[in-house]
JSON list of C-alpha atoms in Angstrom, two decimals:
[
{"chain": "A", "resi": 1, "resn": "UNK", "atom": "CA", "xyz": [1.36, 1.04, 27.66]},
{"chain": "A", "resi": 2, "resn": "UNK", "atom": "CA", "xyz": [4.54, 3.04, 27.24]},
{"chain": "A", "resi": 3, "resn": "UNK", "atom": "CA", "xyz": [6.45, 2.13, 24.08]},
{"chain": "A", "resi": 4, "resn": "UNK", "atom": "CA", "xyz": [10.03, 2.94, 23.06]},
{"chain": "A", "resi": 5, "resn": "UNK", "atom": "CA", "xyz": [10.69, 6.51, 21.93]},
{"chain": "A", "resi": 6, "resn": "UNK", "atom": "CA", "xyz": [11.81, 5.39, 18.45]},
{"chain": "A", "resi": 7, "resn": "UNK", "atom": "CA", "xyz": [8.44, 3.68, 17.93]},
{"chain": "A", "resi": 8, "resn": "UNK", "atom": "CA", "xyz": [6.62, 6.84, 19.05]},
{"chain": "A", "resi": 9, "resn": "UNK", "atom": "CA", "xyz": [8.63, 9.03, 16.68]},
{"chain": "A", "resi": 10, "resn": "UNK", "atom": "CA", "xyz": [8.11, 6.70, 13.70]},
{"chain": "A", "resi": 11, "resn": "UNK", "atom": "CA", "xyz": [4.37, 6.51, 14.42]},
{"chain": "A", "resi": 12, "resn": "UNK", "atom": "CA", "xyz": [4.20, 10.30, 14.64]},
{"chain": "A", "resi": 13, "resn": "UNK", "atom": "CA", "xyz": [5.88, 10.55, 11.24]},
{"chain": "A", "resi": 14, "resn": "UNK", "atom": "CA", "xyz": [3.44, 8.00, 9.80]},
{"chain": "A", "resi": 15, "resn": "UNK", "atom": "CA", "xyz": [0.42, 9.86, 11.15]},
{"chain": "A", "resi": 16, "resn": "UNK", "atom": "CA", "xyz": [1.59, 13.08, 9.52]},
{"chain": "A", "resi": 17, "resn": "UNK", "atom": "CA", "xyz": [2.03, 11.24, 6.21]},
{"chain": "A", "resi": 18, "resn": "UNK", "atom": "CA", "xyz": [-1.38, 9.59, 6.56]},
{"chain": "A", "resi": 19, "resn": "UNK", "atom": "CA", "xyz": [-3.02, 12.99, 6.96]},
{"chain": "A", "resi": 20, "resn": "UNK", "atom": "CA", "xyz": [-1.74, 14.06, 3.55]},
{"chain": "A", "resi": 21, "resn": "UNK", "atom": "CA", "xyz": [-2.52, 10.76, 1.87]},
{"chain": "A", "resi": 22, "resn": "UNK", "atom": "CA", "xyz": [-6.10, 10.70, 3.20]},
{"chain": "A", "resi": 23, "resn": "UNK", "atom": "CA", "xyz": [-6.64, 14.22, 1.86]},
{"chain": "A", "resi": 24, "resn": "UNK", "atom": "CA", "xyz": [-5.26, 13.24, -1.54]},
{"chain": "A", "resi": 25, "resn": "UNK", "atom": "CA", "xyz": [-7.40, 10.09, -1.71]},
{"chain": "A", "resi": 26, "resn": "UNK", "atom": "CA", "xyz": [-10.58, 12.09, -1.01]},
{"chain": "A", "resi": 27, "resn": "UNK", "atom": "CA", "xyz": [-9.74, 14.37, -3.92]},
{"chain": "A", "resi": 28, "resn": "UNK", "atom": "CA", "xyz": [-8.97, 11.43, -6.22]},
{"chain": "A", "resi": 29, "resn": "UNK", "atom": "CA", "xyz": [-12.19, 9.65, -5.28]},
{"chain": "A", "resi": 30, "resn": "UNK", "atom": "CA", "xyz": [-14.31, 12.57, -6.45]},
{"chain": "A", "resi": 31, "resn": "UNK", "atom": "CA", "xyz": [-12.21, 13.22, -9.58]},
{"chain": "A", "resi": 32, "resn": "UNK", "atom": "CA", "xyz": [-12.32, 9.71, -11.02]},
{"chain": "A", "resi": 33, "resn": "UNK", "atom": "CA", "xyz": [-15.24, 8.55, -13.12]},
{"chain": "A", "resi": 34, "resn": "UNK", "atom": "CA", "xyz": [-14.47, 4.82, -13.28]},
{"chain": "A", "resi": 35, "resn": "UNK", "atom": "CA", "xyz": [-16.40, 2.88, -10.62]},
{"chain": "A", "resi": 36, "resn": "UNK", "atom": "CA", "xyz": [-13.74, 0.16, -10.30]},
{"chain": "A", "resi": 37, "resn": "UNK", "atom": "CA", "xyz": [-11.04, 2.76, -9.67]},
{"chain": "A", "resi": 38, "resn": "UNK", "atom": "CA", "xyz": [-13.36, 4.44, -7.14]},
{"chain": "A", "resi": 39, "resn": "UNK", "atom": "CA", "xyz": [-13.62, 1.09, -5.31]},
{"chain": "A", "resi": 40, "resn": "UNK", "atom": "CA", "xyz": [-9.83, 0.79, -5.12]},
{"chain": "A", "resi": 41, "resn": "UNK", "atom": "CA", "xyz": [-9.43, 4.36, -3.89]},
{"chain": "A", "resi": 42, "resn": "UNK", "atom": "CA", "xyz": [-12.17, 3.85, -1.30]},
{"chain": "A", "resi": 43, "resn": "UNK", "atom": "CA", "xyz": [-10.51, 0.60, -0.16]},
{"chain": "A", "resi": 44, "resn": "UNK", "atom": "CA", "xyz": [-7.17, 2.40, 0.21]},
{"chain": "A", "resi": 45, "resn": "UNK", "atom": "CA", "xyz": [-8.86, 5.21, 2.12]},
{"chain": "A", "resi": 46, "resn": "UNK", "atom": "CA", "xyz": [-10.50, 2.77, 4.54]},
{"chain": "A", "resi": 47, "resn": "UNK", "atom": "CA", "xyz": [-7.20, 0.90, 5.04]},
{"chain": "A", "resi": 48, "resn": "UNK", "atom": "CA", "xyz": [-5.44, 4.18, 5.79]},
{"chain": "A", "resi": 49, "resn": "UNK", "atom": "CA", "xyz": [-8.15, 5.15, 8.32]},
{"chain": "A", "resi": 50, "resn": "UNK", "atom": "CA", "xyz": [-7.70, 1.81, 10.07]},
{"chain": "A", "resi": 51, "resn": "UNK", "atom": "CA", "xyz": [-3.94, 2.39, 10.15]},
{"chain": "A", "resi": 52, "resn": "UNK", "atom": "CA", "xyz": [-4.55, 5.75, 11.84]},
{"chain": "A", "resi": 53, "resn": "UNK", "atom": "CA", "xyz": [-6.88, 4.10, 14.38]},
{"chain": "A", "resi": 54, "resn": "UNK", "atom": "CA", "xyz": [-4.30, 1.43, 15.15]},
{"chain": "A", "resi": 55, "resn": "UNK", "atom": "CA", "xyz": [-1.42, 3.87, 15.53]},
{"chain": "A", "resi": 56, "resn": "UNK", "atom": "CA", "xyz": [-3.44, 6.09, 17.87]},
{"chain": "A", "resi": 57, "resn": "UNK", "atom": "CA", "xyz": [-4.31, 3.01, 19.96]},
{"chain": "A", "resi": 58, "resn": "UNK", "atom": "CA", "xyz": [-0.64, 1.98, 20.03]},
{"chain": "A", "resi": 59, "resn": "UNK", "atom": "CA", "xyz": [0.27, 5.44, 21.34]},
{"chain": "A", "resi": 60, "resn": "UNK", "atom": "CA", "xyz": [-2.35, 5.36, 24.11]},
{"chain": "A", "resi": 61, "resn": "UNK", "atom": "CA", "xyz": [-0.33, 5.15, 27.36]},
{"chain": "A", "resi": 62, "resn": "UNK", "atom": "CA", "xyz": [-3.40, 3.72, 29.14]},
{"chain": "A", "resi": 63, "resn": "UNK", "atom": "CA", "xyz": [-3.75, 0.81, 26.73]},
{"chain": "A", "resi": 64, "resn": "UNK", "atom": "CA", "xyz": [-3.50, -2.61, 28.30]},
{"chain": "A", "resi": 65, "resn": "UNK", "atom": "CA", "xyz": [-4.44, -4.95, 25.44]},
{"chain": "A", "resi": 66, "resn": "UNK", "atom": "CA", "xyz": [-2.78, -5.87, 22.18]},
{"chain": "A", "resi": 67, "resn": "UNK", "atom": "CA", "xyz": [-3.81, -3.81, 19.16]},
{"chain": "A", "resi": 68, "resn": "UNK", "atom": "CA", "xyz": [-4.94, -5.48, 15.92]},
{"chain": "A", "resi": 69, "resn": "UNK", "atom": "CA", "xyz": [-5.61, -4.33, 12.38]},
{"chain": "A", "resi": 70, "resn": "UNK", "atom": "CA", "xyz": [-9.05, -4.94, 10.93]},
{"chain": "A", "resi": 71, "resn": "UNK", "atom": "CA", "xyz": [-9.06, -7.76, 8.39]},
{"chain": "A", "resi": 72, "resn": "UNK", "atom": "CA", "xyz": [-9.43, -6.33, 4.91]},
{"chain": "A", "resi": 73, "resn": "UNK", "atom": "CA", "xyz": [-11.09, -7.90, 1.89]},
{"chain": "A", "resi": 74, "resn": "UNK", "atom": "CA", "xyz": [-9.01, -6.94, -1.11]},
{"chain": "A", "resi": 75, "resn": "UNK", "atom": "CA", "xyz": [-11.24, -8.31, -3.83]},
{"chain": "A", "resi": 76, "resn": "UNK", "atom": "CA", "xyz": [-12.68, -5.66, -6.08]},
{"chain": "A", "resi": 77, "resn": "UNK", "atom": "CA", "xyz": [-15.94, -6.70, -7.68]},
{"chain": "A", "resi": 78, "resn": "UNK", "atom": "CA", "xyz": [-15.82, -5.49, -11.27]},
{"chain": "A", "resi": 79, "resn": "UNK", "atom": "CA", "xyz": [-18.87, -3.37, -11.86]},
{"chain": "A", "resi": 80, "resn": "UNK", "atom": "CA", "xyz": [-20.94, -3.86, -14.97]},
{"chain": "A", "resi": 81, "resn": "UNK", "atom": "CA", "xyz": [-21.58, -0.12, -14.61]},
{"chain": "A", "resi": 82, "resn": "UNK", "atom": "CA", "xyz": [-17.89, 0.65, -14.29]},
{"chain": "A", "resi": 83, "resn": "UNK", "atom": "CA", "xyz": [-18.18, 3.27, -17.00]},
{"chain": "A", "resi": 84, "resn": "UNK", "atom": "CA", "xyz": [-15.45, 4.42, -19.23]},
{"chain": "A", "resi": 85, "resn": "UNK", "atom": "CA", "xyz": [-12.17, 5.77, -18.02]},
{"chain": "A", "resi": 86, "resn": "UNK", "atom": "CA", "xyz": [-11.59, 9.48, -18.21]},
{"chain": "A", "resi": 87, "resn": "UNK", "atom": "CA", "xyz": [-8.36, 11.19, -19.16]},
{"chain": "A", "resi": 88, "resn": "UNK", "atom": "CA", "xyz": [-7.52, 11.77, -15.50]},
{"chain": "A", "resi": 89, "resn": "UNK", "atom": "CA", "xyz": [-8.16, 8.17, -14.37]},
{"chain": "A", "resi": 90, "resn": "UNK", "atom": "CA", "xyz": [-4.80, 6.89, -15.62]},
{"chain": "A", "resi": 91, "resn": "UNK", "atom": "CA", "xyz": [-2.61, 9.39, -13.72]},
{"chain": "A", "resi": 92, "resn": "UNK", "atom": "CA", "xyz": [-4.82, 8.96, -10.64]},
{"chain": "A", "resi": 93, "resn": "UNK", "atom": "CA", "xyz": [-4.38, 5.17, -10.79]},
{"chain": "A", "resi": 94, "resn": "UNK", "atom": "CA", "xyz": [-0.62, 5.52, -11.34]},
{"chain": "A", "resi": 95, "resn": "UNK", "atom": "CA", "xyz": [-0.32, 7.92, -8.40]},
{"chain": "A", "resi": 96, "resn": "UNK", "atom": "CA", "xyz": [-2.50, 5.67, -6.21]},
{"chain": "A", "resi": 97, "resn": "UNK", "atom": "CA", "xyz": [-0.23, 2.75, -7.01]},
{"chain": "A", "resi": 98, "resn": "UNK", "atom": "CA", "xyz": [2.88, 4.83, -6.23]},
{"chain": "A", "resi": 99, "resn": "UNK", "atom": "CA", "xyz": [1.33, 5.94, -2.94]},
{"chain": "A", "resi": 100, "resn": "UNK", "atom": "CA", "xyz": [0.53, 2.35, -1.95]},
{"chain": "A", "resi": 101, "resn": "UNK", "atom": "CA", "xyz": [4.07, 1.28, -2.88]},
{"chain": "A", "resi": 102, "resn": "UNK", "atom": "CA", "xyz": [5.60, 4.14, -0.89]},
{"chain": "A", "resi": 103, "resn": "UNK", "atom": "CA", "xyz": [3.43, 3.41, 2.15]},
{"chain": "A", "resi": 104, "resn": "UNK", "atom": "CA", "xyz": [4.31, -0.28, 1.94]},
{"chain": "A", "resi": 105, "resn": "UNK", "atom": "CA", "xyz": [8.01, 0.50, 1.85]},
{"chain": "A", "resi": 106, "resn": "UNK", "atom": "CA", "xyz": [7.72, 3.08, 4.64]},
{"chain": "A", "resi": 107, "resn": "UNK", "atom": "CA", "xyz": [5.84, 0.66, 6.91]},
{"chain": "A", "resi": 108, "resn": "UNK", "atom": "CA", "xyz": [8.28, -2.17, 6.26]},
{"chain": "A", "resi": 109, "resn": "UNK", "atom": "CA", "xyz": [11.39, -0.04, 6.83]},
{"chain": "A", "resi": 110, "resn": "UNK", "atom": "CA", "xyz": [9.87, 1.38, 10.00]},
{"chain": "A", "resi": 111, "resn": "UNK", "atom": "CA", "xyz": [9.01, -2.10, 11.26]},
{"chain": "A", "resi": 112, "resn": "UNK", "atom": "CA", "xyz": [12.67, -3.04, 10.94]},
{"chain": "A", "resi": 113, "resn": "UNK", "atom": "CA", "xyz": [13.59, -0.17, 13.28]},
{"chain": "A", "resi": 114, "resn": "UNK", "atom": "CA", "xyz": [10.73, -0.54, 15.77]},
{"chain": "A", "resi": 115, "resn": "UNK", "atom": "CA", "xyz": [11.35, -2.19, 19.14]},
{"chain": "A", "resi": 116, "resn": "UNK", "atom": "CA", "xyz": [7.94, -3.08, 20.61]},
{"chain": "A", "resi": 117, "resn": "UNK", "atom": "CA", "xyz": [6.88, -6.51, 19.22]},
{"chain": "A", "resi": 118, "resn": "UNK", "atom": "CA", "xyz": [3.21, -5.51, 18.77]},
{"chain": "A", "resi": 119, "resn": "UNK", "atom": "CA", "xyz": [4.13, -2.24, 17.05]},
{"chain": "A", "resi": 120, "resn": "UNK", "atom": "CA", "xyz": [6.63, -4.04, 14.82]},
{"chain": "A", "resi": 121, "resn": "UNK", "atom": "CA", "xyz": [4.17, -6.80, 13.82]},
{"chain": "A", "resi": 122, "resn": "UNK", "atom": "CA", "xyz": [1.40, -4.35, 13.02]},
{"chain": "A", "resi": 123, "resn": "UNK", "atom": "CA", "xyz": [3.66, -2.29, 10.77]},
{"chain": "A", "resi": 124, "resn": "UNK", "atom": "CA", "xyz": [4.73, -5.41, 8.88]},
{"chain": "A", "resi": 125, "resn": "UNK", "atom": "CA", "xyz": [1.05, -6.21, 8.34]},
{"chain": "A", "resi": 126, "resn": "UNK", "atom": "CA", "xyz": [0.37, -2.63, 7.26]},
{"chain": "A", "resi": 127, "resn": "UNK", "atom": "CA", "xyz": [3.15, -3.03, 4.71]},
{"chain": "A", "resi": 128, "resn": "UNK", "atom": "CA", "xyz": [1.50, -6.16, 3.31]},
{"chain": "A", "resi": 129, "resn": "UNK", "atom": "CA", "xyz": [-1.88, -4.45, 3.10]},
{"chain": "A", "resi": 130, "resn": "UNK", "atom": "CA", "xyz": [-0.41, -1.56, 1.13]},
{"chain": "A", "resi": 131, "resn": "UNK", "atom": "CA", "xyz": [1.33, -4.09, -1.14]},
{"chain": "A", "resi": 132, "resn": "UNK", "atom": "CA", "xyz": [-2.06, -5.67, -1.89]},
{"chain": "A", "resi": 133, "resn": "UNK", "atom": "CA", "xyz": [-3.45, -2.23, -2.74]},
{"chain": "A", "resi": 134, "resn": "UNK", "atom": "CA", "xyz": [-0.53, -1.69, -5.08]},
{"chain": "A", "resi": 135, "resn": "UNK", "atom": "CA", "xyz": [-1.50, -4.93, -6.86]},
{"chain": "A", "resi": 136, "resn": "UNK", "atom": "CA", "xyz": [-5.11, -3.76, -7.20]},
{"chain": "A", "resi": 137, "resn": "UNK", "atom": "CA", "xyz": [-3.96, -0.55, -8.88]},
{"chain": "A", "resi": 138, "resn": "UNK", "atom": "CA", "xyz": [-1.58, -2.48, -11.15]},
{"chain": "A", "resi": 139, "resn": "UNK", "atom": "CA", "xyz": [-4.36, -4.85, -12.22]},
{"chain": "A", "resi": 140, "resn": "UNK", "atom": "CA", "xyz": [-6.66, -1.92, -12.92]},
{"chain": "A", "resi": 141, "resn": "UNK", "atom": "CA", "xyz": [-3.99, -0.14, -14.98]},
{"chain": "A", "resi": 142, "resn": "UNK", "atom": "CA", "xyz": [-3.26, -3.32, -16.95]},
{"chain": "A", "resi": 143, "resn": "UNK", "atom": "CA", "xyz": [-6.96, -3.96, -17.68]},
{"chain": "A", "resi": 144, "resn": "UNK", "atom": "CA", "xyz": [-8.01, -0.40, -18.38]},
{"chain": "A", "resi": 145, "resn": "UNK", "atom": "CA", "xyz": [-5.01, 1.04, -20.19]},
{"chain": "A", "resi": 146, "resn": "UNK", "atom": "CA", "xyz": [-3.37, -2.06, -21.69]},
{"chain": "A", "resi": 147, "resn": "UNK", "atom": "CA", "xyz": [-0.19, -1.37, -19.73]},
{"chain": "A", "resi": 148, "resn": "UNK", "atom": "CA", "xyz": [1.34, -4.85, -19.65]},
{"chain": "A", "resi": 149, "resn": "UNK", "atom": "CA", "xyz": [5.02, -4.85, -18.69]},
{"chain": "A", "resi": 150, "resn": "UNK", "atom": "CA", "xyz": [7.16, -5.89, -21.66]},
{"chain": "A", "resi": 151, "resn": "UNK", "atom": "CA", "xyz": [8.35, -9.48, -21.63]},
{"chain": "A", "resi": 152, "resn": "UNK", "atom": "CA", "xyz": [12.01, -10.36, -21.82]},
{"chain": "A", "resi": 153, "resn": "UNK", "atom": "CA", "xyz": [13.43, -13.05, -24.08]},
{"chain": "A", "resi": 154, "resn": "UNK", "atom": "CA", "xyz": [14.91, -16.48, -23.46]},
{"chain": "A", "resi": 155, "resn": "UNK", "atom": "CA", "xyz": [18.26, -15.20, -24.69]},
{"chain": "A", "resi": 156, "resn": "UNK", "atom": "CA", "xyz": [18.34, -12.20, -22.35]},
{"chain": "A", "resi": 157, "resn": "UNK", "atom": "CA", "xyz": [17.46, -14.34, -19.34]},
{"chain": "A", "resi": 158, "resn": "UNK", "atom": "CA", "xyz": [19.97, -17.06, -20.29]},
{"chain": "A", "resi": 159, "resn": "UNK", "atom": "CA", "xyz": [22.72, -14.43, -20.70]},
{"chain": "A", "resi": 160, "resn": "UNK", "atom": "CA", "xyz": [22.17, -13.27, -17.14]},
{"chain": "A", "resi": 161, "resn": "UNK", "atom": "CA", "xyz": [22.24, -16.85, -15.85]},
{"chain": "A", "resi": 162, "resn": "UNK", "atom": "CA", "xyz": [25.48, -17.53, -17.72]},
{"chain": "A", "resi": 163, "resn": "UNK", "atom": "CA", "xyz": [27.07, -14.34, -16.44]},
{"chain": "A", "resi": 164, "resn": "UNK", "atom": "CA", "xyz": [26.30, -15.08, -12.79]},
{"chain": "A", "resi": 165, "resn": "UNK", "atom": "CA", "xyz": [26.25, -18.86, -12.35]},
{"chain": "A", "resi": 166, "resn": "UNK", "atom": "CA", "xyz": [29.94, -18.74, -11.39]},
{"chain": "A", "resi": 167, "resn": "UNK", "atom": "CA", "xyz": [28.76, -17.37, -8.06]},
{"chain": "A", "resi": 168, "resn": "UNK", "atom": "CA", "xyz": [27.51, -20.86, -7.16]},
{"chain": "A", "resi": 169, "resn": "UNK", "atom": "CA", "xyz": [30.72, -22.63, -8.14]},
{"chain": "A", "resi": 170, "resn": "UNK", "atom": "CA", "xyz": [32.97, -21.60, -5.25]}
]
């Protein structure tokens, strides 16, 4: 199936990015010691490989059927053998999370520009998958490095409400 040129160009850009991300994830997988972090990295790697497969299928001019992403299980089974975290696990987890966030944003923004309905829908789904990976990294970072985001206060939240509730009074 021939798809619009803008879709082809965006997919080409994604494939180039995926090449670099896959390389980086292989390095991270072998550098990390924590088995739970390894599971997340492996999950992200497998998701990225499926995204490559899907994009290559979408580009195939001889394709006649709709292309679908593989369903992904995002649960990470905490390992009793997870081991301790090494000094490099925290920056690897932070970078993995940033990569998932970036890929999610890139897929979503591209989907907004894409024209072919199948290509557009798949890139929205890819965005959601990367968002789930971002959550896995965030949960790992919170558990392993006690990196809870700071909580606000009632007063700070109420001040913002008071400052902006006039917007509803027009």
